[in-house]
Amino acid sequence: MSTKLFRSLTLALALVLILSLTAFSTLAAAMPPGDEAEINAEMNGWSAPAPRSLPVPDQAAHARARQLLGSTGILLAPDSTNKRVMAFDPANGDLVDADFIPADTAHLSTPKHAMLSADGQSILVADQLTDGVYQYDFDGNYIGLFAPAGGVNTAILDNIRGMALRPNGNLLVTVGSSGNANAIAEFDTSGNYLGNFIAAGSGGLSSPFAILHRTSDVLVDASTSDNVHRYDTSGAYLDNLITAIAFAQQMVEAANSNILIANFSTPNSGVQEYTAAGAAVATYTIVTGNRGAYELGNGNILTSNASGVHEISRANVLVATEISGVSSQYIEYVVSPSASISLDKTVGLDPNACALTNEVTVAAGTTVVYCYTVTNTGSETLGTHTLVDDHLGTLLNNFAYSLTPGASAFITESATINATTVNSATWTASNAGVGGVEASDTATVTVQGPTALTLVNAQAAPLPTPWSAFLALALATLLAAALTWRLRAATQR
C-alpha cells in the first residue's frame, strides 16, 4: 500500500470517526436521561455550583410579578442553576420575573419546590441538598428556616423534594434519605415536626418525589418504587393508582381533574396525562427529562427540565421555550390572599363611646368626638396602619398593629366645632411584602346658631277712610237717638 493511499484511508477513517462522535453527541443530547449516574444525581439533588456572576434582579419585572400575585396569580419555578425562584404567567407561560426570589447561595443549593405558606403571607422553598424548607417574603427577602423548626435535622428531613399543604394548614414534605427515608413528614403551621403523615415505606413507598392532595385521597409518586401510591386523607395506604411509571416527579391536577405527571427518565420521559381514576390518556414527549408540569390557562402545558422552561401543546408540539440555560424544577401556582378593609367614621358627643351615626347637630363651640373603626374584610393580616383626616390631619402614621382577618379596631379624636363641617378620613393598611389597601368615609357636624327672638310693637293699623266716615256717622246717629230718647222721656214727666 502506498503512503499516499494510506494517508487517504487514515483521513477518511478519522473523518468517519469525527462524524460518528458528533452524531452520537447530538443524539445523546436529544435523548431523555437514562444514564445511571445522571439518574443518581437527580435523585440526590446534586447540582453544579452557582455561577461566578449571579443575575441582577429587575425591579420593574418584580413589580409586575407582585401585581399578578395579588390578582391572577403567578407560577413559581425554582432555578437550581442560579439558586433562585422564577415567576411565570399562569395564562400563557410567559416569563414575568426571573428573580422573584433572587439568588440566595447562603441557603439554596438545589431548590426543588416553591409554594405559598399556609397563612398566605410568605413563600416556602424546599431545598434538596440543604435539607430544609426556607421562608421568604413576597419581595424575595429571606425570613428564615421554616422547617424543621429549631434547625436543619437530617434525622427528620434529608434529600427532600416535593411538598403539599393539608386542609388544616400542616405542611407535608417528601423525605428521600437518612433515617426518615421513604416517609412523608408532617409539620404544623409554625414548622414544628409532628411525626410522619405517611410512615416510611408504607404501601411500598420508596424514594418519594411529589405529593398531590386531592379532595378524598393523597397521591405520592416515587422514583424507586415506580408507582403512584394512593393514601386516604389520614395517611393510611389504600392502593397504587398508577403502576410501572419510571421516575415520576411533579404531579398536578388539570382543570378536568386529569393528572399531569412530569416523568424524568426513559422509557416514558415527557409529560404523562392520566384520568382521575388512573387511566392513561397521552404522553407528550416533545420535551424530555421533565421535572415540573402545569396546565396553563390557554390549555397548553408548561414543563421544566435541566435546560429551561418550555410551553408545549397537547398535540405534542413545542410552542415556546420561555427561558433556557437554567436547570428548572417544579412549577407551582400561587396567588396572594386578597387584602381589603372597610372604614366606618361616626361622630357624637360621648367621649367614652363611639357614636352610631355619622351626622350630628350642635351649637357653635361644641366639642364632638369622631370615631374611626377599621375592619379587616380580607383574608390577609395587616400590620401597619396610617389614618389621615382632611380636617384634622394625620392621626396615625405607619402605626404597628396586627389586624387579623375579620377583626376590627378603632381610635377616637375630639374637636371643637364652630361651623358646619363635612370631613373625610382615609385609612391605609399594609403589611411586609403586601401592597397597601385603603378605605374612606365621611362625617357631618351641622352647627345651628342661637335662636334670635325679635319683639315687634303691635299697633292698630288705621282703618281706611271710608270705614272711618261710616263709624263717625253711626256714632252721631246713636248720640242723636240717645238725645231724642232723653228729651222724650223728660216731656212725659
Tab-separated table of C-alpha atoms in Angstrom:
chain	number	residue	atom	x	y	z
A	1	MET	CA	0.000	0.000	0.000
A	2	SER	CA	1.385	3.367	-0.992
A	3	THR	CA	2.000	6.070	1.524
A	4	LYS	CA	-0.433	8.338	-0.310
A	5	LEU	CA	-3.204	5.744	-0.207
A	6	PHE	CA	-2.526	5.012	3.486
A	7	ARG	CA	-2.818	8.694	4.338
A	8	SER	CA	-6.090	8.939	2.381
A	9	LEU	CA	-7.588	5.967	4.203
A	10	THR	CA	-6.407	7.302	7.552
A	11	LEU	CA	-8.000	10.685	6.814
A	12	ALA	CA	-11.222	9.032	5.733
A	13	LEU	CA	-11.383	6.898	8.868
A	14	ALA	CA	-10.702	9.917	11.040
A	15	LEU	CA	-13.473	11.840	9.291
A	16	VAL	CA	-15.911	8.963	9.803
A	17	LEU	CA	-14.927	8.754	13.461
A	18	ILE	CA	-15.448	12.515	13.946
A	19	LEU	CA	-18.833	12.414	12.227
A	20	SER	CA	-19.861	9.402	14.285
A	21	LEU	CA	-18.892	11.055	17.542
A	22	THR	CA	-20.706	14.243	16.541
A	23	ALA	CA	-23.845	12.316	15.681
A	24	PHE	CA	-23.668	10.378	18.933
A	25	SER	CA	-23.250	13.554	20.940
A	26	THR	CA	-26.206	15.163	19.181
A	27	LEU	CA	-28.335	12.088	19.727
A	28	ALA	CA	-27.291	11.857	23.370
A	29	ALA	CA	-28.286	15.493	23.940
A	30	ALA	CA	-31.708	14.820	22.473
A	31	MET	CA	-32.238	11.584	24.377
A	32	PRO	CA	-34.037	11.627	27.729
A	33	PRO	CA	-31.973	10.927	30.839
A	34	GLY	CA	-31.259	7.247	31.247
A	35	ASP	CA	-27.667	7.094	32.417
A	36	GLU	CA	-27.361	5.637	35.898
A	37	ALA	CA	-25.045	8.402	37.104
A	38	GLU	CA	-27.426	11.078	35.835
A	39	ILE	CA	-30.398	9.400	37.474
A	40	ASN	CA	-28.472	9.065	40.723
A	41	ALA	CA	-27.563	12.763	40.610
A	42	GLU	CA	-31.216	13.660	40.031
A	43	MET	CA	-32.394	11.500	42.911
A	44	ASN	CA	-29.960	13.160	45.286
A	45	GLY	CA	-30.233	16.720	44.003
A	46	TRP	CA	-26.584	17.079	43.077
A	47	SER	CA	-26.157	20.274	41.107
A	48	ALA	CA	-23.411	22.436	39.733
A	49	PRO	CA	-22.090	25.280	41.904
A	50	ALA	CA	-23.585	28.696	41.381
A	51	PRO	CA	-22.075	30.695	38.513
A	52	ARG	CA	-19.462	33.283	39.407
A	53	SER	CA	-21.736	36.068	38.188
A	54	LEU	CA	-25.280	35.853	39.538
A	55	PRO	CA	-28.245	37.534	37.784
A	56	VAL	CA	-29.175	41.077	38.774
A	57	PRO	CA	-32.877	41.364	39.728
A	58	ASP	CA	-35.119	43.548	37.557
A	59	GLN	CA	-37.244	45.780	39.818
A	60	ALA	CA	-39.817	46.515	37.116
A	61	ALA	CA	-40.239	42.801	36.446
A	62	HIS	CA	-40.679	42.154	40.147
A	63	ALA	CA	-43.330	44.865	40.422
A	64	ARG	CA	-45.201	43.199	37.572
A	65	ALA	CA	-44.951	39.815	39.300
A	66	ARG	CA	-46.215	41.314	42.568
A	67	GLN	CA	-49.184	42.783	40.730
A	68	LEU	CA	-50.046	39.401	39.236
A	69	LEU	CA	-49.507	37.687	42.584
A	70	GLY	CA	-52.350	39.708	44.076
A	71	SER	CA	-54.706	39.309	41.114
A	72	THR	CA	-54.467	36.395	38.659
A	73	GLY	CA	-51.590	34.679	40.472
A	74	ILE	CA	-48.167	33.547	39.258
A	75	LEU	CA	-46.336	30.287	38.651
A	76	LEU	CA	-43.195	29.776	40.742
A	77	ALA	CA	-40.379	27.562	39.440
A	78	PRO	CA	-37.023	27.213	41.226
A	79	ASP	CA	-33.852	27.536	39.163
A	80	SER	CA	-31.153	25.363	40.719
A	81	THR	CA	-28.502	26.787	38.376
A	82	ASN	CA	-28.777	30.293	39.810
A	83	LYS	CA	-30.185	29.346	43.244
A	84	ARG	CA	-33.303	31.449	42.792
A	85	VAL	CA	-37.071	31.195	42.122
A	86	MET	CA	-38.584	32.410	38.834
A	87	ALA	CA	-42.135	33.646	38.186
A	88	PHE	CA	-44.265	32.929	35.093
A	89	ASP	CA	-47.700	33.990	33.844
A	90	PRO	CA	-50.262	31.223	34.534
A	91	ALA	CA	-52.309	32.235	31.496
A	92	ASN	CA	-49.700	31.753	28.768
A	93	GLY	CA	-46.466	30.695	30.486
A	94	ASP	CA	-44.540	33.894	29.702
A	95	LEU	CA	-41.604	34.656	31.974
A	96	VAL	CA	-42.574	37.540	34.266
A	97	ASP	CA	-39.688	37.792	36.727
A	98	ALA	CA	-36.573	35.601	36.568
A	99	ASP	CA	-35.636	36.694	40.112
A	100	PHE	CA	-38.874	36.659	42.088
A	101	ILE	CA	-36.723	35.254	44.870
A	102	PRO	CA	-33.213	36.414	43.925
A	103	ALA	CA	-30.161	34.158	44.084
A	104	ASP	CA	-29.580	33.012	47.658
A	105	THR	CA	-26.405	30.949	47.711
A	106	ALA	CA	-26.305	31.062	51.515
A	107	HIS	CA	-29.398	28.856	51.844
A	108	LEU	CA	-30.260	27.392	48.455
A	109	SER	CA	-28.269	24.787	46.590
A	110	THR	CA	-30.855	22.693	44.730
A	111	PRO	CA	-34.168	24.474	45.330
A	112	LYS	CA	-36.791	21.970	44.253
A	113	HIS	CA	-40.254	23.287	45.052
A	114	ALA	CA	-41.649	26.729	45.967
A	115	MET	CA	-45.166	27.243	47.277
A	116	LEU	CA	-47.371	29.609	49.294
A	117	SER	CA	-47.298	29.200	53.075
A	118	ALA	CA	-50.462	28.156	54.907
A	119	ASP	CA	-51.142	31.679	56.186
A	120	GLY	CA	-50.656	33.165	52.737
A	121	GLN	CA	-48.019	35.581	53.995
A	122	SER	CA	-44.827	34.095	52.553
A	123	ILE	CA	-43.206	31.647	50.129
A	124	LEU	CA	-41.758	28.308	51.273
A	125	VAL	CA	-38.891	26.766	49.308
A	126	ALA	CA	-37.793	23.140	49.748
A	127	ASP	CA	-34.109	22.557	49.011
A	128	GLN	CA	-32.996	19.040	48.144
A	129	LEU	CA	-29.370	19.452	49.199
A	130	THR	CA	-29.503	21.805	52.186
A	131	ASP	CA	-32.306	19.705	53.717
A	132	GLY	CA	-34.634	22.468	54.829
A	133	VAL	CA	-37.791	24.365	53.955
A	134	TYR	CA	-36.883	28.054	53.817
A	135	GLN	CA	-39.207	31.047	54.117
A	136	TYR	CA	-39.174	34.263	52.033
A	137	ASP	CA	-41.443	37.307	51.884
A	138	PHE	CA	-43.128	38.464	48.679
A	139	ASP	CA	-40.241	40.810	47.931
A	140	GLY	CA	-37.837	37.855	47.904
A	141	ASN	CA	-36.226	38.651	51.237
A	142	TYR	CA	-35.052	35.704	53.315
A	143	ILE	CA	-37.043	35.296	56.544
A	144	GLY	CA	-35.538	32.123	57.967
A	145	LEU	CA	-35.667	28.346	58.143
A	146	PHE	CA	-39.296	27.295	58.425
A	147	ALA	CA	-38.929	23.543	58.870
A	148	PRO	CA	-37.701	21.768	60.791
A	149	ALA	CA	-38.201	24.431	63.470
A	150	GLY	CA	-35.039	24.723	65.515
A	151	GLY	CA	-32.616	23.983	62.708
A	152	VAL	CA	-31.714	21.557	59.945
A	153	ASN	CA	-32.035	17.976	61.179
A	154	THR	CA	-31.292	15.203	58.688
A	155	ALA	CA	-32.877	12.678	61.022
A	156	ILE	CA	-36.162	14.383	60.080
A	157	LEU	CA	-35.556	15.862	56.614
A	158	ASP	CA	-32.880	14.742	54.204
A	159	ASN	CA	-32.898	14.816	50.397
A	160	ILE	CA	-36.327	16.441	50.270
A	161	ARG	CA	-38.250	17.084	47.046
A	162	GLY	CA	-41.945	17.975	46.794
A	163	MET	CA	-44.313	19.491	49.367
A	164	ALA	CA	-48.061	19.907	49.910
A	165	LEU	CA	-50.418	21.503	52.424
A	166	ARG	CA	-53.130	19.611	54.257
A	167	PRO	CA	-56.539	21.331	54.608
A	168	ASN	CA	-55.637	22.187	58.220
A	169	GLY	CA	-52.547	24.070	57.023
A	170	ASN	CA	-49.993	21.473	58.094
A	171	LEU	CA	-47.038	21.031	55.754
A	172	LEU	CA	-46.197	17.673	54.171
A	173	VAL	CA	-42.661	17.064	52.861
A	174	THR	CA	-41.205	14.080	50.971
A	175	VAL	CA	-38.090	12.521	52.508
A	176	GLY	CA	-35.632	10.595	50.327
A	177	SER	CA	-32.669	9.727	52.530
A	178	SER	CA	-31.264	9.028	56.030
A	179	GLY	CA	-33.186	7.666	58.986
A	180	ASN	CA	-36.549	9.048	57.896
A	181	ALA	CA	-36.207	7.985	54.252
A	182	ASN	CA	-39.293	6.959	52.264
A	183	ALA	CA	-41.679	8.822	54.562
A	184	ILE	CA	-43.872	11.905	54.294
A	185	ALA	CA	-43.024	14.187	57.216
A	186	GLU	CA	-45.635	16.499	58.714
A	187	PHE	CA	-45.114	19.939	60.285
A	188	ASP	CA	-47.528	22.344	61.944
A	189	THR	CA	-48.045	25.935	60.779
A	190	SER	CA	-45.017	27.033	62.807
A	191	GLY	CA	-42.701	24.422	61.298
A	192	ASN	CA	-42.665	22.065	64.279
A	193	TYR	CA	-42.225	18.392	63.390
A	194	LEU	CA	-45.348	16.372	64.263
A	195	GLY	CA	-44.178	12.982	63.065
A	196	ASN	CA	-44.828	11.254	59.758
A	197	PHE	CA	-48.106	11.687	57.908
A	198	ILE	CA	-47.205	8.609	55.842
A	199	ALA	CA	-44.992	6.063	57.540
A	200	ALA	CA	-41.690	5.122	55.962
A	201	GLY	CA	-42.196	2.538	53.236
A	202	SER	CA	-45.976	2.425	53.655
A	203	GLY	CA	-47.501	0.611	50.684
A	204	GLY	CA	-44.049	0.013	49.230
A	205	LEU	CA	-43.225	3.726	49.038
A	206	SER	CA	-39.575	4.136	48.026
A	207	SER	CA	-37.889	7.465	47.228
A	208	PRO	CA	-40.976	9.742	47.137
A	209	PHE	CA	-40.784	12.785	44.880
A	210	ALA	CA	-44.163	14.544	44.809
A	211	ILE	CA	-47.429	14.805	46.755
A	212	LEU	CA	-50.852	15.590	45.284
A	213	HIS	CA	-53.503	16.216	47.948
A	214	ARG	CA	-56.931	15.668	46.369
A	215	THR	CA	-60.360	16.008	47.992
A	216	SER	CA	-60.721	12.389	49.076
A	217	ASP	CA	-57.193	10.962	48.848
A	218	VAL	CA	-53.486	11.745	48.732
A	219	LEU	CA	-51.233	10.648	45.861
A	220	VAL	CA	-47.477	10.176	46.228
A	221	ASP	CA	-45.204	9.177	43.355
A	222	ALA	CA	-41.794	7.610	43.879
A	223	SER	CA	-38.733	7.138	41.711
A	224	THR	CA	-37.647	3.729	43.003
A	225	SER	CA	-40.981	2.006	43.534
A	226	ASP	CA	-42.060	3.439	40.143
A	227	ASN	CA	-45.680	3.782	41.252
A	228	VAL	CA	-48.201	6.463	42.136
A	229	HIS	CA	-49.265	5.324	45.601
A	230	ARG	CA	-52.683	6.281	46.956
A	231	TYR	CA	-53.446	7.027	50.620
A	232	ASP	CA	-56.517	8.232	52.467
A	233	THR	CA	-56.634	11.721	53.958
A	234	SER	CA	-55.226	10.455	57.253
A	235	GLY	CA	-52.182	8.903	55.551
A	236	ALA	CA	-53.245	5.242	55.512
A	237	TYR	CA	-52.278	3.245	52.409
A	238	LEU	CA	-55.108	2.371	50.001
A	239	ASP	CA	-53.608	1.083	46.739
A	240	ASN	CA	-51.455	2.027	43.748
A	241	LEU	CA	-53.323	4.298	41.376
A	242	ILE	CA	-50.705	4.088	38.593
A	243	THR	CA	-48.025	1.408	38.245
A	244	ALA	CA	-44.810	0.941	36.282
A	245	ILE	CA	-44.171	4.642	35.797
A	246	ALA	CA	-40.451	5.367	35.551
A	247	PHE	CA	-39.114	8.220	37.718
A	248	ALA	CA	-42.189	10.383	38.080
A	249	GLN	CA	-41.589	13.800	39.564
A	250	GLN	CA	-44.195	16.574	39.940
A	251	MET	CA	-47.915	15.706	39.793
A	252	VAL	CA	-50.662	18.294	39.278
A	253	GLU	CA	-54.386	18.270	38.576
A	254	ALA	CA	-55.661	19.672	35.272
A	255	ALA	CA	-58.878	21.664	35.013
A	256	ASN	CA	-60.822	18.497	34.097
A	257	SER	CA	-59.357	16.632	37.130
A	258	ASN	CA	-56.920	14.672	34.954
A	259	ILE	CA	-53.465	14.116	36.417
A	260	LEU	CA	-50.346	15.515	34.726
A	261	ILE	CA	-47.064	13.858	35.695
A	262	ALA	CA	-43.612	15.131	34.778
A	263	ASN	CA	-41.597	11.994	34.022
A	264	PHE	CA	-37.833	12.386	34.182
A	265	SER	CA	-36.485	9.169	32.713
A	266	THR	CA	-36.947	6.561	29.984
A	267	PRO	CA	-38.959	4.801	28.732
A	268	ASN	CA	-41.734	7.407	29.189
A	269	SER	CA	-39.808	10.633	29.617
A	270	GLY	CA	-42.095	13.594	28.975
A	271	VAL	CA	-45.379	14.755	30.449
A	272	GLN	CA	-47.845	11.934	31.007
A	273	GLU	CA	-51.571	12.546	31.346
A	274	TYR	CA	-53.974	10.228	33.187
A	275	THR	CA	-57.617	10.386	34.135
A	276	ALA	CA	-58.508	10.999	37.781
A	277	ALA	CA	-59.012	7.226	38.077
A	278	GLY	CA	-55.518	6.482	36.735
A	279	ALA	CA	-56.248	5.529	33.110
A	280	ALA	CA	-53.579	6.602	30.621
A	281	VAL	CA	-54.583	9.433	28.265
A	282	ALA	CA	-51.407	10.511	26.465
A	283	THR	CA	-47.670	11.077	26.774
A	284	TYR	CA	-46.183	14.322	25.433
A	285	THR	CA	-42.550	13.677	24.538
A	286	ILE	CA	-41.529	16.800	22.632
A	287	VAL	CA	-39.629	17.854	25.799
A	288	THR	CA	-37.898	15.172	27.889
A	289	GLY	CA	-36.120	14.881	31.207
A	290	ASN	CA	-39.152	16.548	32.783
A	291	ARG	CA	-39.359	17.701	36.389
A	292	GLY	CA	-42.305	20.084	36.584
A	293	ALA	CA	-45.663	20.417	34.835
A	294	TYR	CA	-48.627	22.780	34.963
A	295	GLU	CA	-51.698	23.263	32.765
A	296	LEU	CA	-51.818	26.863	31.518
A	297	GLY	CA	-54.940	28.937	31.094
A	298	ASN	CA	-54.675	28.532	27.313
A	299	GLY	CA	-54.843	24.741	27.641
A	300	ASN	CA	-51.165	24.130	26.884
A	301	ILE	CA	-48.688	22.670	29.380
A	302	LEU	CA	-45.742	24.447	30.948
A	303	THR	CA	-42.975	21.976	31.741
A	304	SER	CA	-39.441	22.239	33.098
A	305	ASN	CA	-36.205	20.297	32.743
A	306	ALA	CA	-32.438	20.739	33.038
A	307	SER	CA	-32.334	23.058	30.014
A	308	GLY	CA	-35.140	25.500	30.861
A	309	VAL	CA	-38.882	26.035	30.979
A	310	HIS	CA	-40.983	25.189	27.914
A	311	GLU	CA	-44.557	25.553	26.720
A	312	ILE	CA	-45.878	22.500	24.864
A	313	SER	CA	-49.251	21.666	23.352
A	314	ARG	CA	-51.302	18.514	23.719
A	315	ALA	CA	-50.587	17.964	20.034
A	316	ASN	CA	-47.014	17.283	21.204
A	317	VAL	CA	-45.633	20.497	19.698
A	318	LEU	CA	-43.054	22.760	21.326
A	319	VAL	CA	-44.836	26.117	21.408
A	320	ALA	CA	-42.101	28.161	23.073
A	321	THR	CA	-39.079	27.951	25.318
A	322	GLU	CA	-39.809	30.594	27.929
A	323	ILE	CA	-36.285	30.564	29.353
A	324	SER	CA	-33.238	28.457	28.504
A	325	GLY	CA	-29.881	27.806	30.115
A	326	VAL	CA	-31.352	27.172	33.545
A	327	SER	CA	-31.984	23.933	35.417
A	328	SER	CA	-35.593	24.327	36.460
A	329	GLN	CA	-37.690	22.299	38.870
A	330	TYR	CA	-41.337	22.027	39.999
A	331	ILE	CA	-43.928	24.557	38.839
A	332	GLU	CA	-46.446	25.780	41.424
A	333	TYR	CA	-49.389	28.177	41.118
A	334	VAL	CA	-49.609	30.765	43.900
A	335	VAL	CA	-51.945	33.688	44.458
A	336	SER	CA	-51.796	36.059	47.392
A	337	PRO	CA	-54.901	36.178	49.594
A	338	SER	CA	-56.944	39.286	48.887
A	339	ALA	CA	-56.403	42.197	51.251
A	340	SER	CA	-59.253	44.635	51.924
A	341	ILE	CA	-60.602	46.856	54.690
A	342	SER	CA	-63.672	48.938	55.445
A	343	LEU	CA	-63.816	52.203	57.428
A	344	ASP	CA	-66.765	53.487	59.463
A	345	LYS	CA	-66.418	57.082	60.641
A	346	THR	CA	-69.019	58.264	63.167
A	347	VAL	CA	-69.438	61.428	65.245
A	348	GLY	CA	-71.131	62.077	68.581
A	349	LEU	CA	-70.788	63.796	71.940
A	350	ASP	CA	-69.853	60.955	74.325
A	351	PRO	CA	-66.034	60.789	74.790
A	352	ASN	CA	-66.325	57.230	76.161
A	353	ALA	CA	-68.173	55.550	73.319
A	354	CYS	CA	-68.325	55.521	69.539
A	355	ALA	CA	-71.479	57.097	68.174
A	356	LEU	CA	-73.741	55.101	65.903
A	357	THR	CA	-74.318	57.806	63.334
A	358	ASN	CA	-72.124	59.884	61.041
A	359	GLU	CA	-74.198	63.071	61.469
A	360	VAL	CA	-74.839	65.298	64.459
A	361	THR	CA	-76.289	68.800	65.018
A	362	VAL	CA	-74.733	71.001	67.709
A	363	ALA	CA	-74.366	74.575	68.863
A	364	ALA	CA	-71.289	76.506	67.875
A	365	GLY	CA	-68.333	75.825	70.150
A	366	THR	CA	-69.389	72.260	70.967
A	367	THR	CA	-66.699	69.565	71.322
A	368	VAL	CA	-67.553	66.481	69.296
A	369	VAL	CA	-65.910	63.052	69.232
A	370	TYR	CA	-65.032	61.394	65.934
A	371	CYS	CA	-64.659	57.616	65.965
A	372	TYR	CA	-62.774	55.739	63.217
A	373	THR	CA	-63.443	51.985	63.096
A	374	VAL	CA	-61.470	49.858	60.636
A	375	THR	CA	-62.404	46.242	59.823
A	376	ASN	CA	-60.215	43.717	58.023
A	377	THR	CA	-62.631	42.400	55.390
A	378	GLY	CA	-59.991	40.408	53.515
A	379	SER	CA	-58.117	37.198	54.196
A	380	GLU	CA	-54.733	38.714	54.946
A	381	THR	CA	-53.348	40.014	58.243
A	382	LEU	CA	-52.410	43.696	58.023
A	383	GLY	CA	-49.748	45.046	60.360
A	384	THR	CA	-49.129	48.725	59.508
A	385	HIS	CA	-51.738	51.495	59.567
A	386	THR	CA	-51.985	55.138	58.504
A	387	LEU	CA	-55.036	57.344	59.094
A	388	VAL	CA	-55.434	60.816	57.589
A	389	ASP	CA	-58.395	63.150	58.183
A	390	ASP	CA	-58.710	66.002	55.688
A	391	HIS	CA	-59.557	68.445	58.509
A	392	LEU	CA	-57.714	67.002	61.490
A	393	GLY	CA	-54.528	65.881	59.720
A	394	THR	CA	-52.533	62.659	60.168
A	395	LEU	CA	-53.839	60.691	63.146
A	396	LEU	CA	-51.802	57.507	62.572
A	397	ASN	CA	-48.557	57.212	60.635
A	398	ASN	CA	-47.293	53.663	59.904
A	399	PHE	CA	-48.673	52.560	63.235
A	400	ALA	CA	-47.801	48.916	64.005
A	401	TYR	CA	-50.838	46.795	64.870
A	402	SER	CA	-51.693	43.259	63.767
A	403	LEU	CA	-55.216	43.380	62.336
A	404	THR	CA	-56.221	39.805	61.550
A	405	PRO	CA	-58.930	38.861	59.024
A	406	GLY	CA	-62.381	39.681	60.385
A	407	ALA	CA	-61.054	41.797	63.264
A	408	SER	CA	-61.854	45.472	63.921
A	409	ALA	CA	-60.068	48.312	65.721
A	410	PHE	CA	-60.906	51.945	66.387
A	411	ILE	CA	-59.488	55.239	67.572
A	412	THR	CA	-61.230	58.462	68.600
A	413	GLU	CA	-60.359	62.107	68.115
A	414	SER	CA	-62.061	65.166	69.660
A	415	ALA	CA	-62.542	68.538	68.001
A	416	THR	CA	-64.332	71.774	68.822
A	417	ILE	CA	-66.660	72.751	66.013
A	418	ASN	CA	-67.689	76.353	65.316
A	419	ALA	CA	-69.106	75.972	61.816
A	420	THR	CA	-70.847	73.244	59.871
A	421	THR	CA	-68.138	70.727	58.911
A	422	VAL	CA	-68.071	67.783	56.493
A	423	ASN	CA	-64.755	65.957	56.672
A	424	SER	CA	-63.377	62.775	55.143
A	425	ALA	CA	-60.875	60.246	56.502
A	426	THR	CA	-58.779	57.634	54.696
A	427	TRP	CA	-57.357	54.573	56.444
A	428	THR	CA	-54.464	52.753	54.706
A	429	ALA	CA	-53.365	49.306	55.896
A	430	SER	CA	-50.418	47.259	54.679
A	431	ASN	CA	-48.014	44.540	55.652
A	432	ALA	CA	-44.444	43.465	54.940
A	433	GLY	CA	-44.354	42.260	51.358
A	434	VAL	CA	-48.008	43.218	50.804
A	435	GLY	CA	-49.292	46.223	48.904
A	436	GLY	CA	-51.417	48.710	50.856
A	437	VAL	CA	-55.220	48.800	50.771
A	438	GLU	CA	-57.342	51.733	51.804
A	439	ALA	CA	-60.898	52.780	52.666
A	440	SER	CA	-62.549	56.174	53.233
A	441	ASP	CA	-65.639	57.544	54.990
A	442	THR	CA	-67.118	60.943	55.923
A	443	ALA	CA	-68.937	62.516	58.865
A	444	THR	CA	-71.007	65.717	59.111
A	445	VAL	CA	-71.402	68.139	62.003
A	446	THR	CA	-74.109	70.753	61.465
A	447	VAL	CA	-73.812	73.901	63.585
A	448	GLN	CA	-77.113	75.517	64.481
A	449	GLY	CA	-76.855	79.223	65.540
A	450	PRO	CA	-78.686	80.671	68.648
A	451	THR	CA	-82.439	81.380	68.163
A	452	ALA	CA	-82.975	85.213	67.957
A	453	LEU	CA	-86.356	86.444	69.285
A	454	THR	CA	-87.374	89.833	67.758
A	455	LEU	CA	-90.010	91.794	69.649
A	456	VAL	CA	-92.357	93.782	67.411
A	457	ASN	CA	-94.610	96.705	68.693
A	458	ALA	CA	-98.142	95.728	67.751
A	459	GLN	CA	-100.102	98.889	66.933
A	460	ALA	CA	-103.575	99.004	65.471
A	461	ALA	CA	-103.323	99.988	61.905
A	462	PRO	CA	-105.513	102.921	60.909
A	463	LEU	CA	-108.661	101.894	59.166
A	464	PRO	CA	-109.222	103.084	55.670
A	465	THR	CA	-111.104	106.405	55.286
A	466	PRO	CA	-114.481	105.005	54.142
A	467	TRP	CA	-114.795	102.944	57.290
A	468	SER	CA	-113.832	105.955	59.454
A	469	ALA	CA	-116.601	108.025	57.934
A	470	PHE	CA	-119.084	105.225	58.424
A	471	LEU	CA	-118.181	104.897	62.105
A	472	ALA	CA	-118.429	108.626	62.673
A	473	LEU	CA	-121.880	108.664	61.063
A	474	ALA	CA	-123.003	105.672	63.103
A	475	LEU	CA	-121.764	107.301	66.305
A	476	ALA	CA	-123.530	110.537	65.501
A	477	THR	CA	-126.758	108.650	64.792
A	478	LEU	CA	-126.548	106.801	68.118
A	479	LEU	CA	-125.924	110.038	70.003
A	480	ALA	CA	-128.816	111.699	68.296
A	481	ALA	CA	-131.079	108.755	69.072
A	482	ALA	CA	-129.993	108.812	72.683
A	483	LEU	CA	-130.659	112.556	72.941
A	484	THR	CA	-134.065	112.133	71.368
A	485	TRP	CA	-134.960	109.369	73.840
A	486	ARG	CA	-133.874	111.529	76.753
A	487	LEU	CA	-135.885	114.518	75.538
A	488	ARG	CA	-138.965	112.318	75.043
A	489	ALA	CA	-138.639	110.920	78.493
A	490	ALA	CA	-138.361	114.384	80.029
A	491	THR	CA	-141.525	115.599	78.241
A	492	GLN	CA	-143.563	112.665	79.525
A	493	ARG	CA	-142.730	113.601	83.089
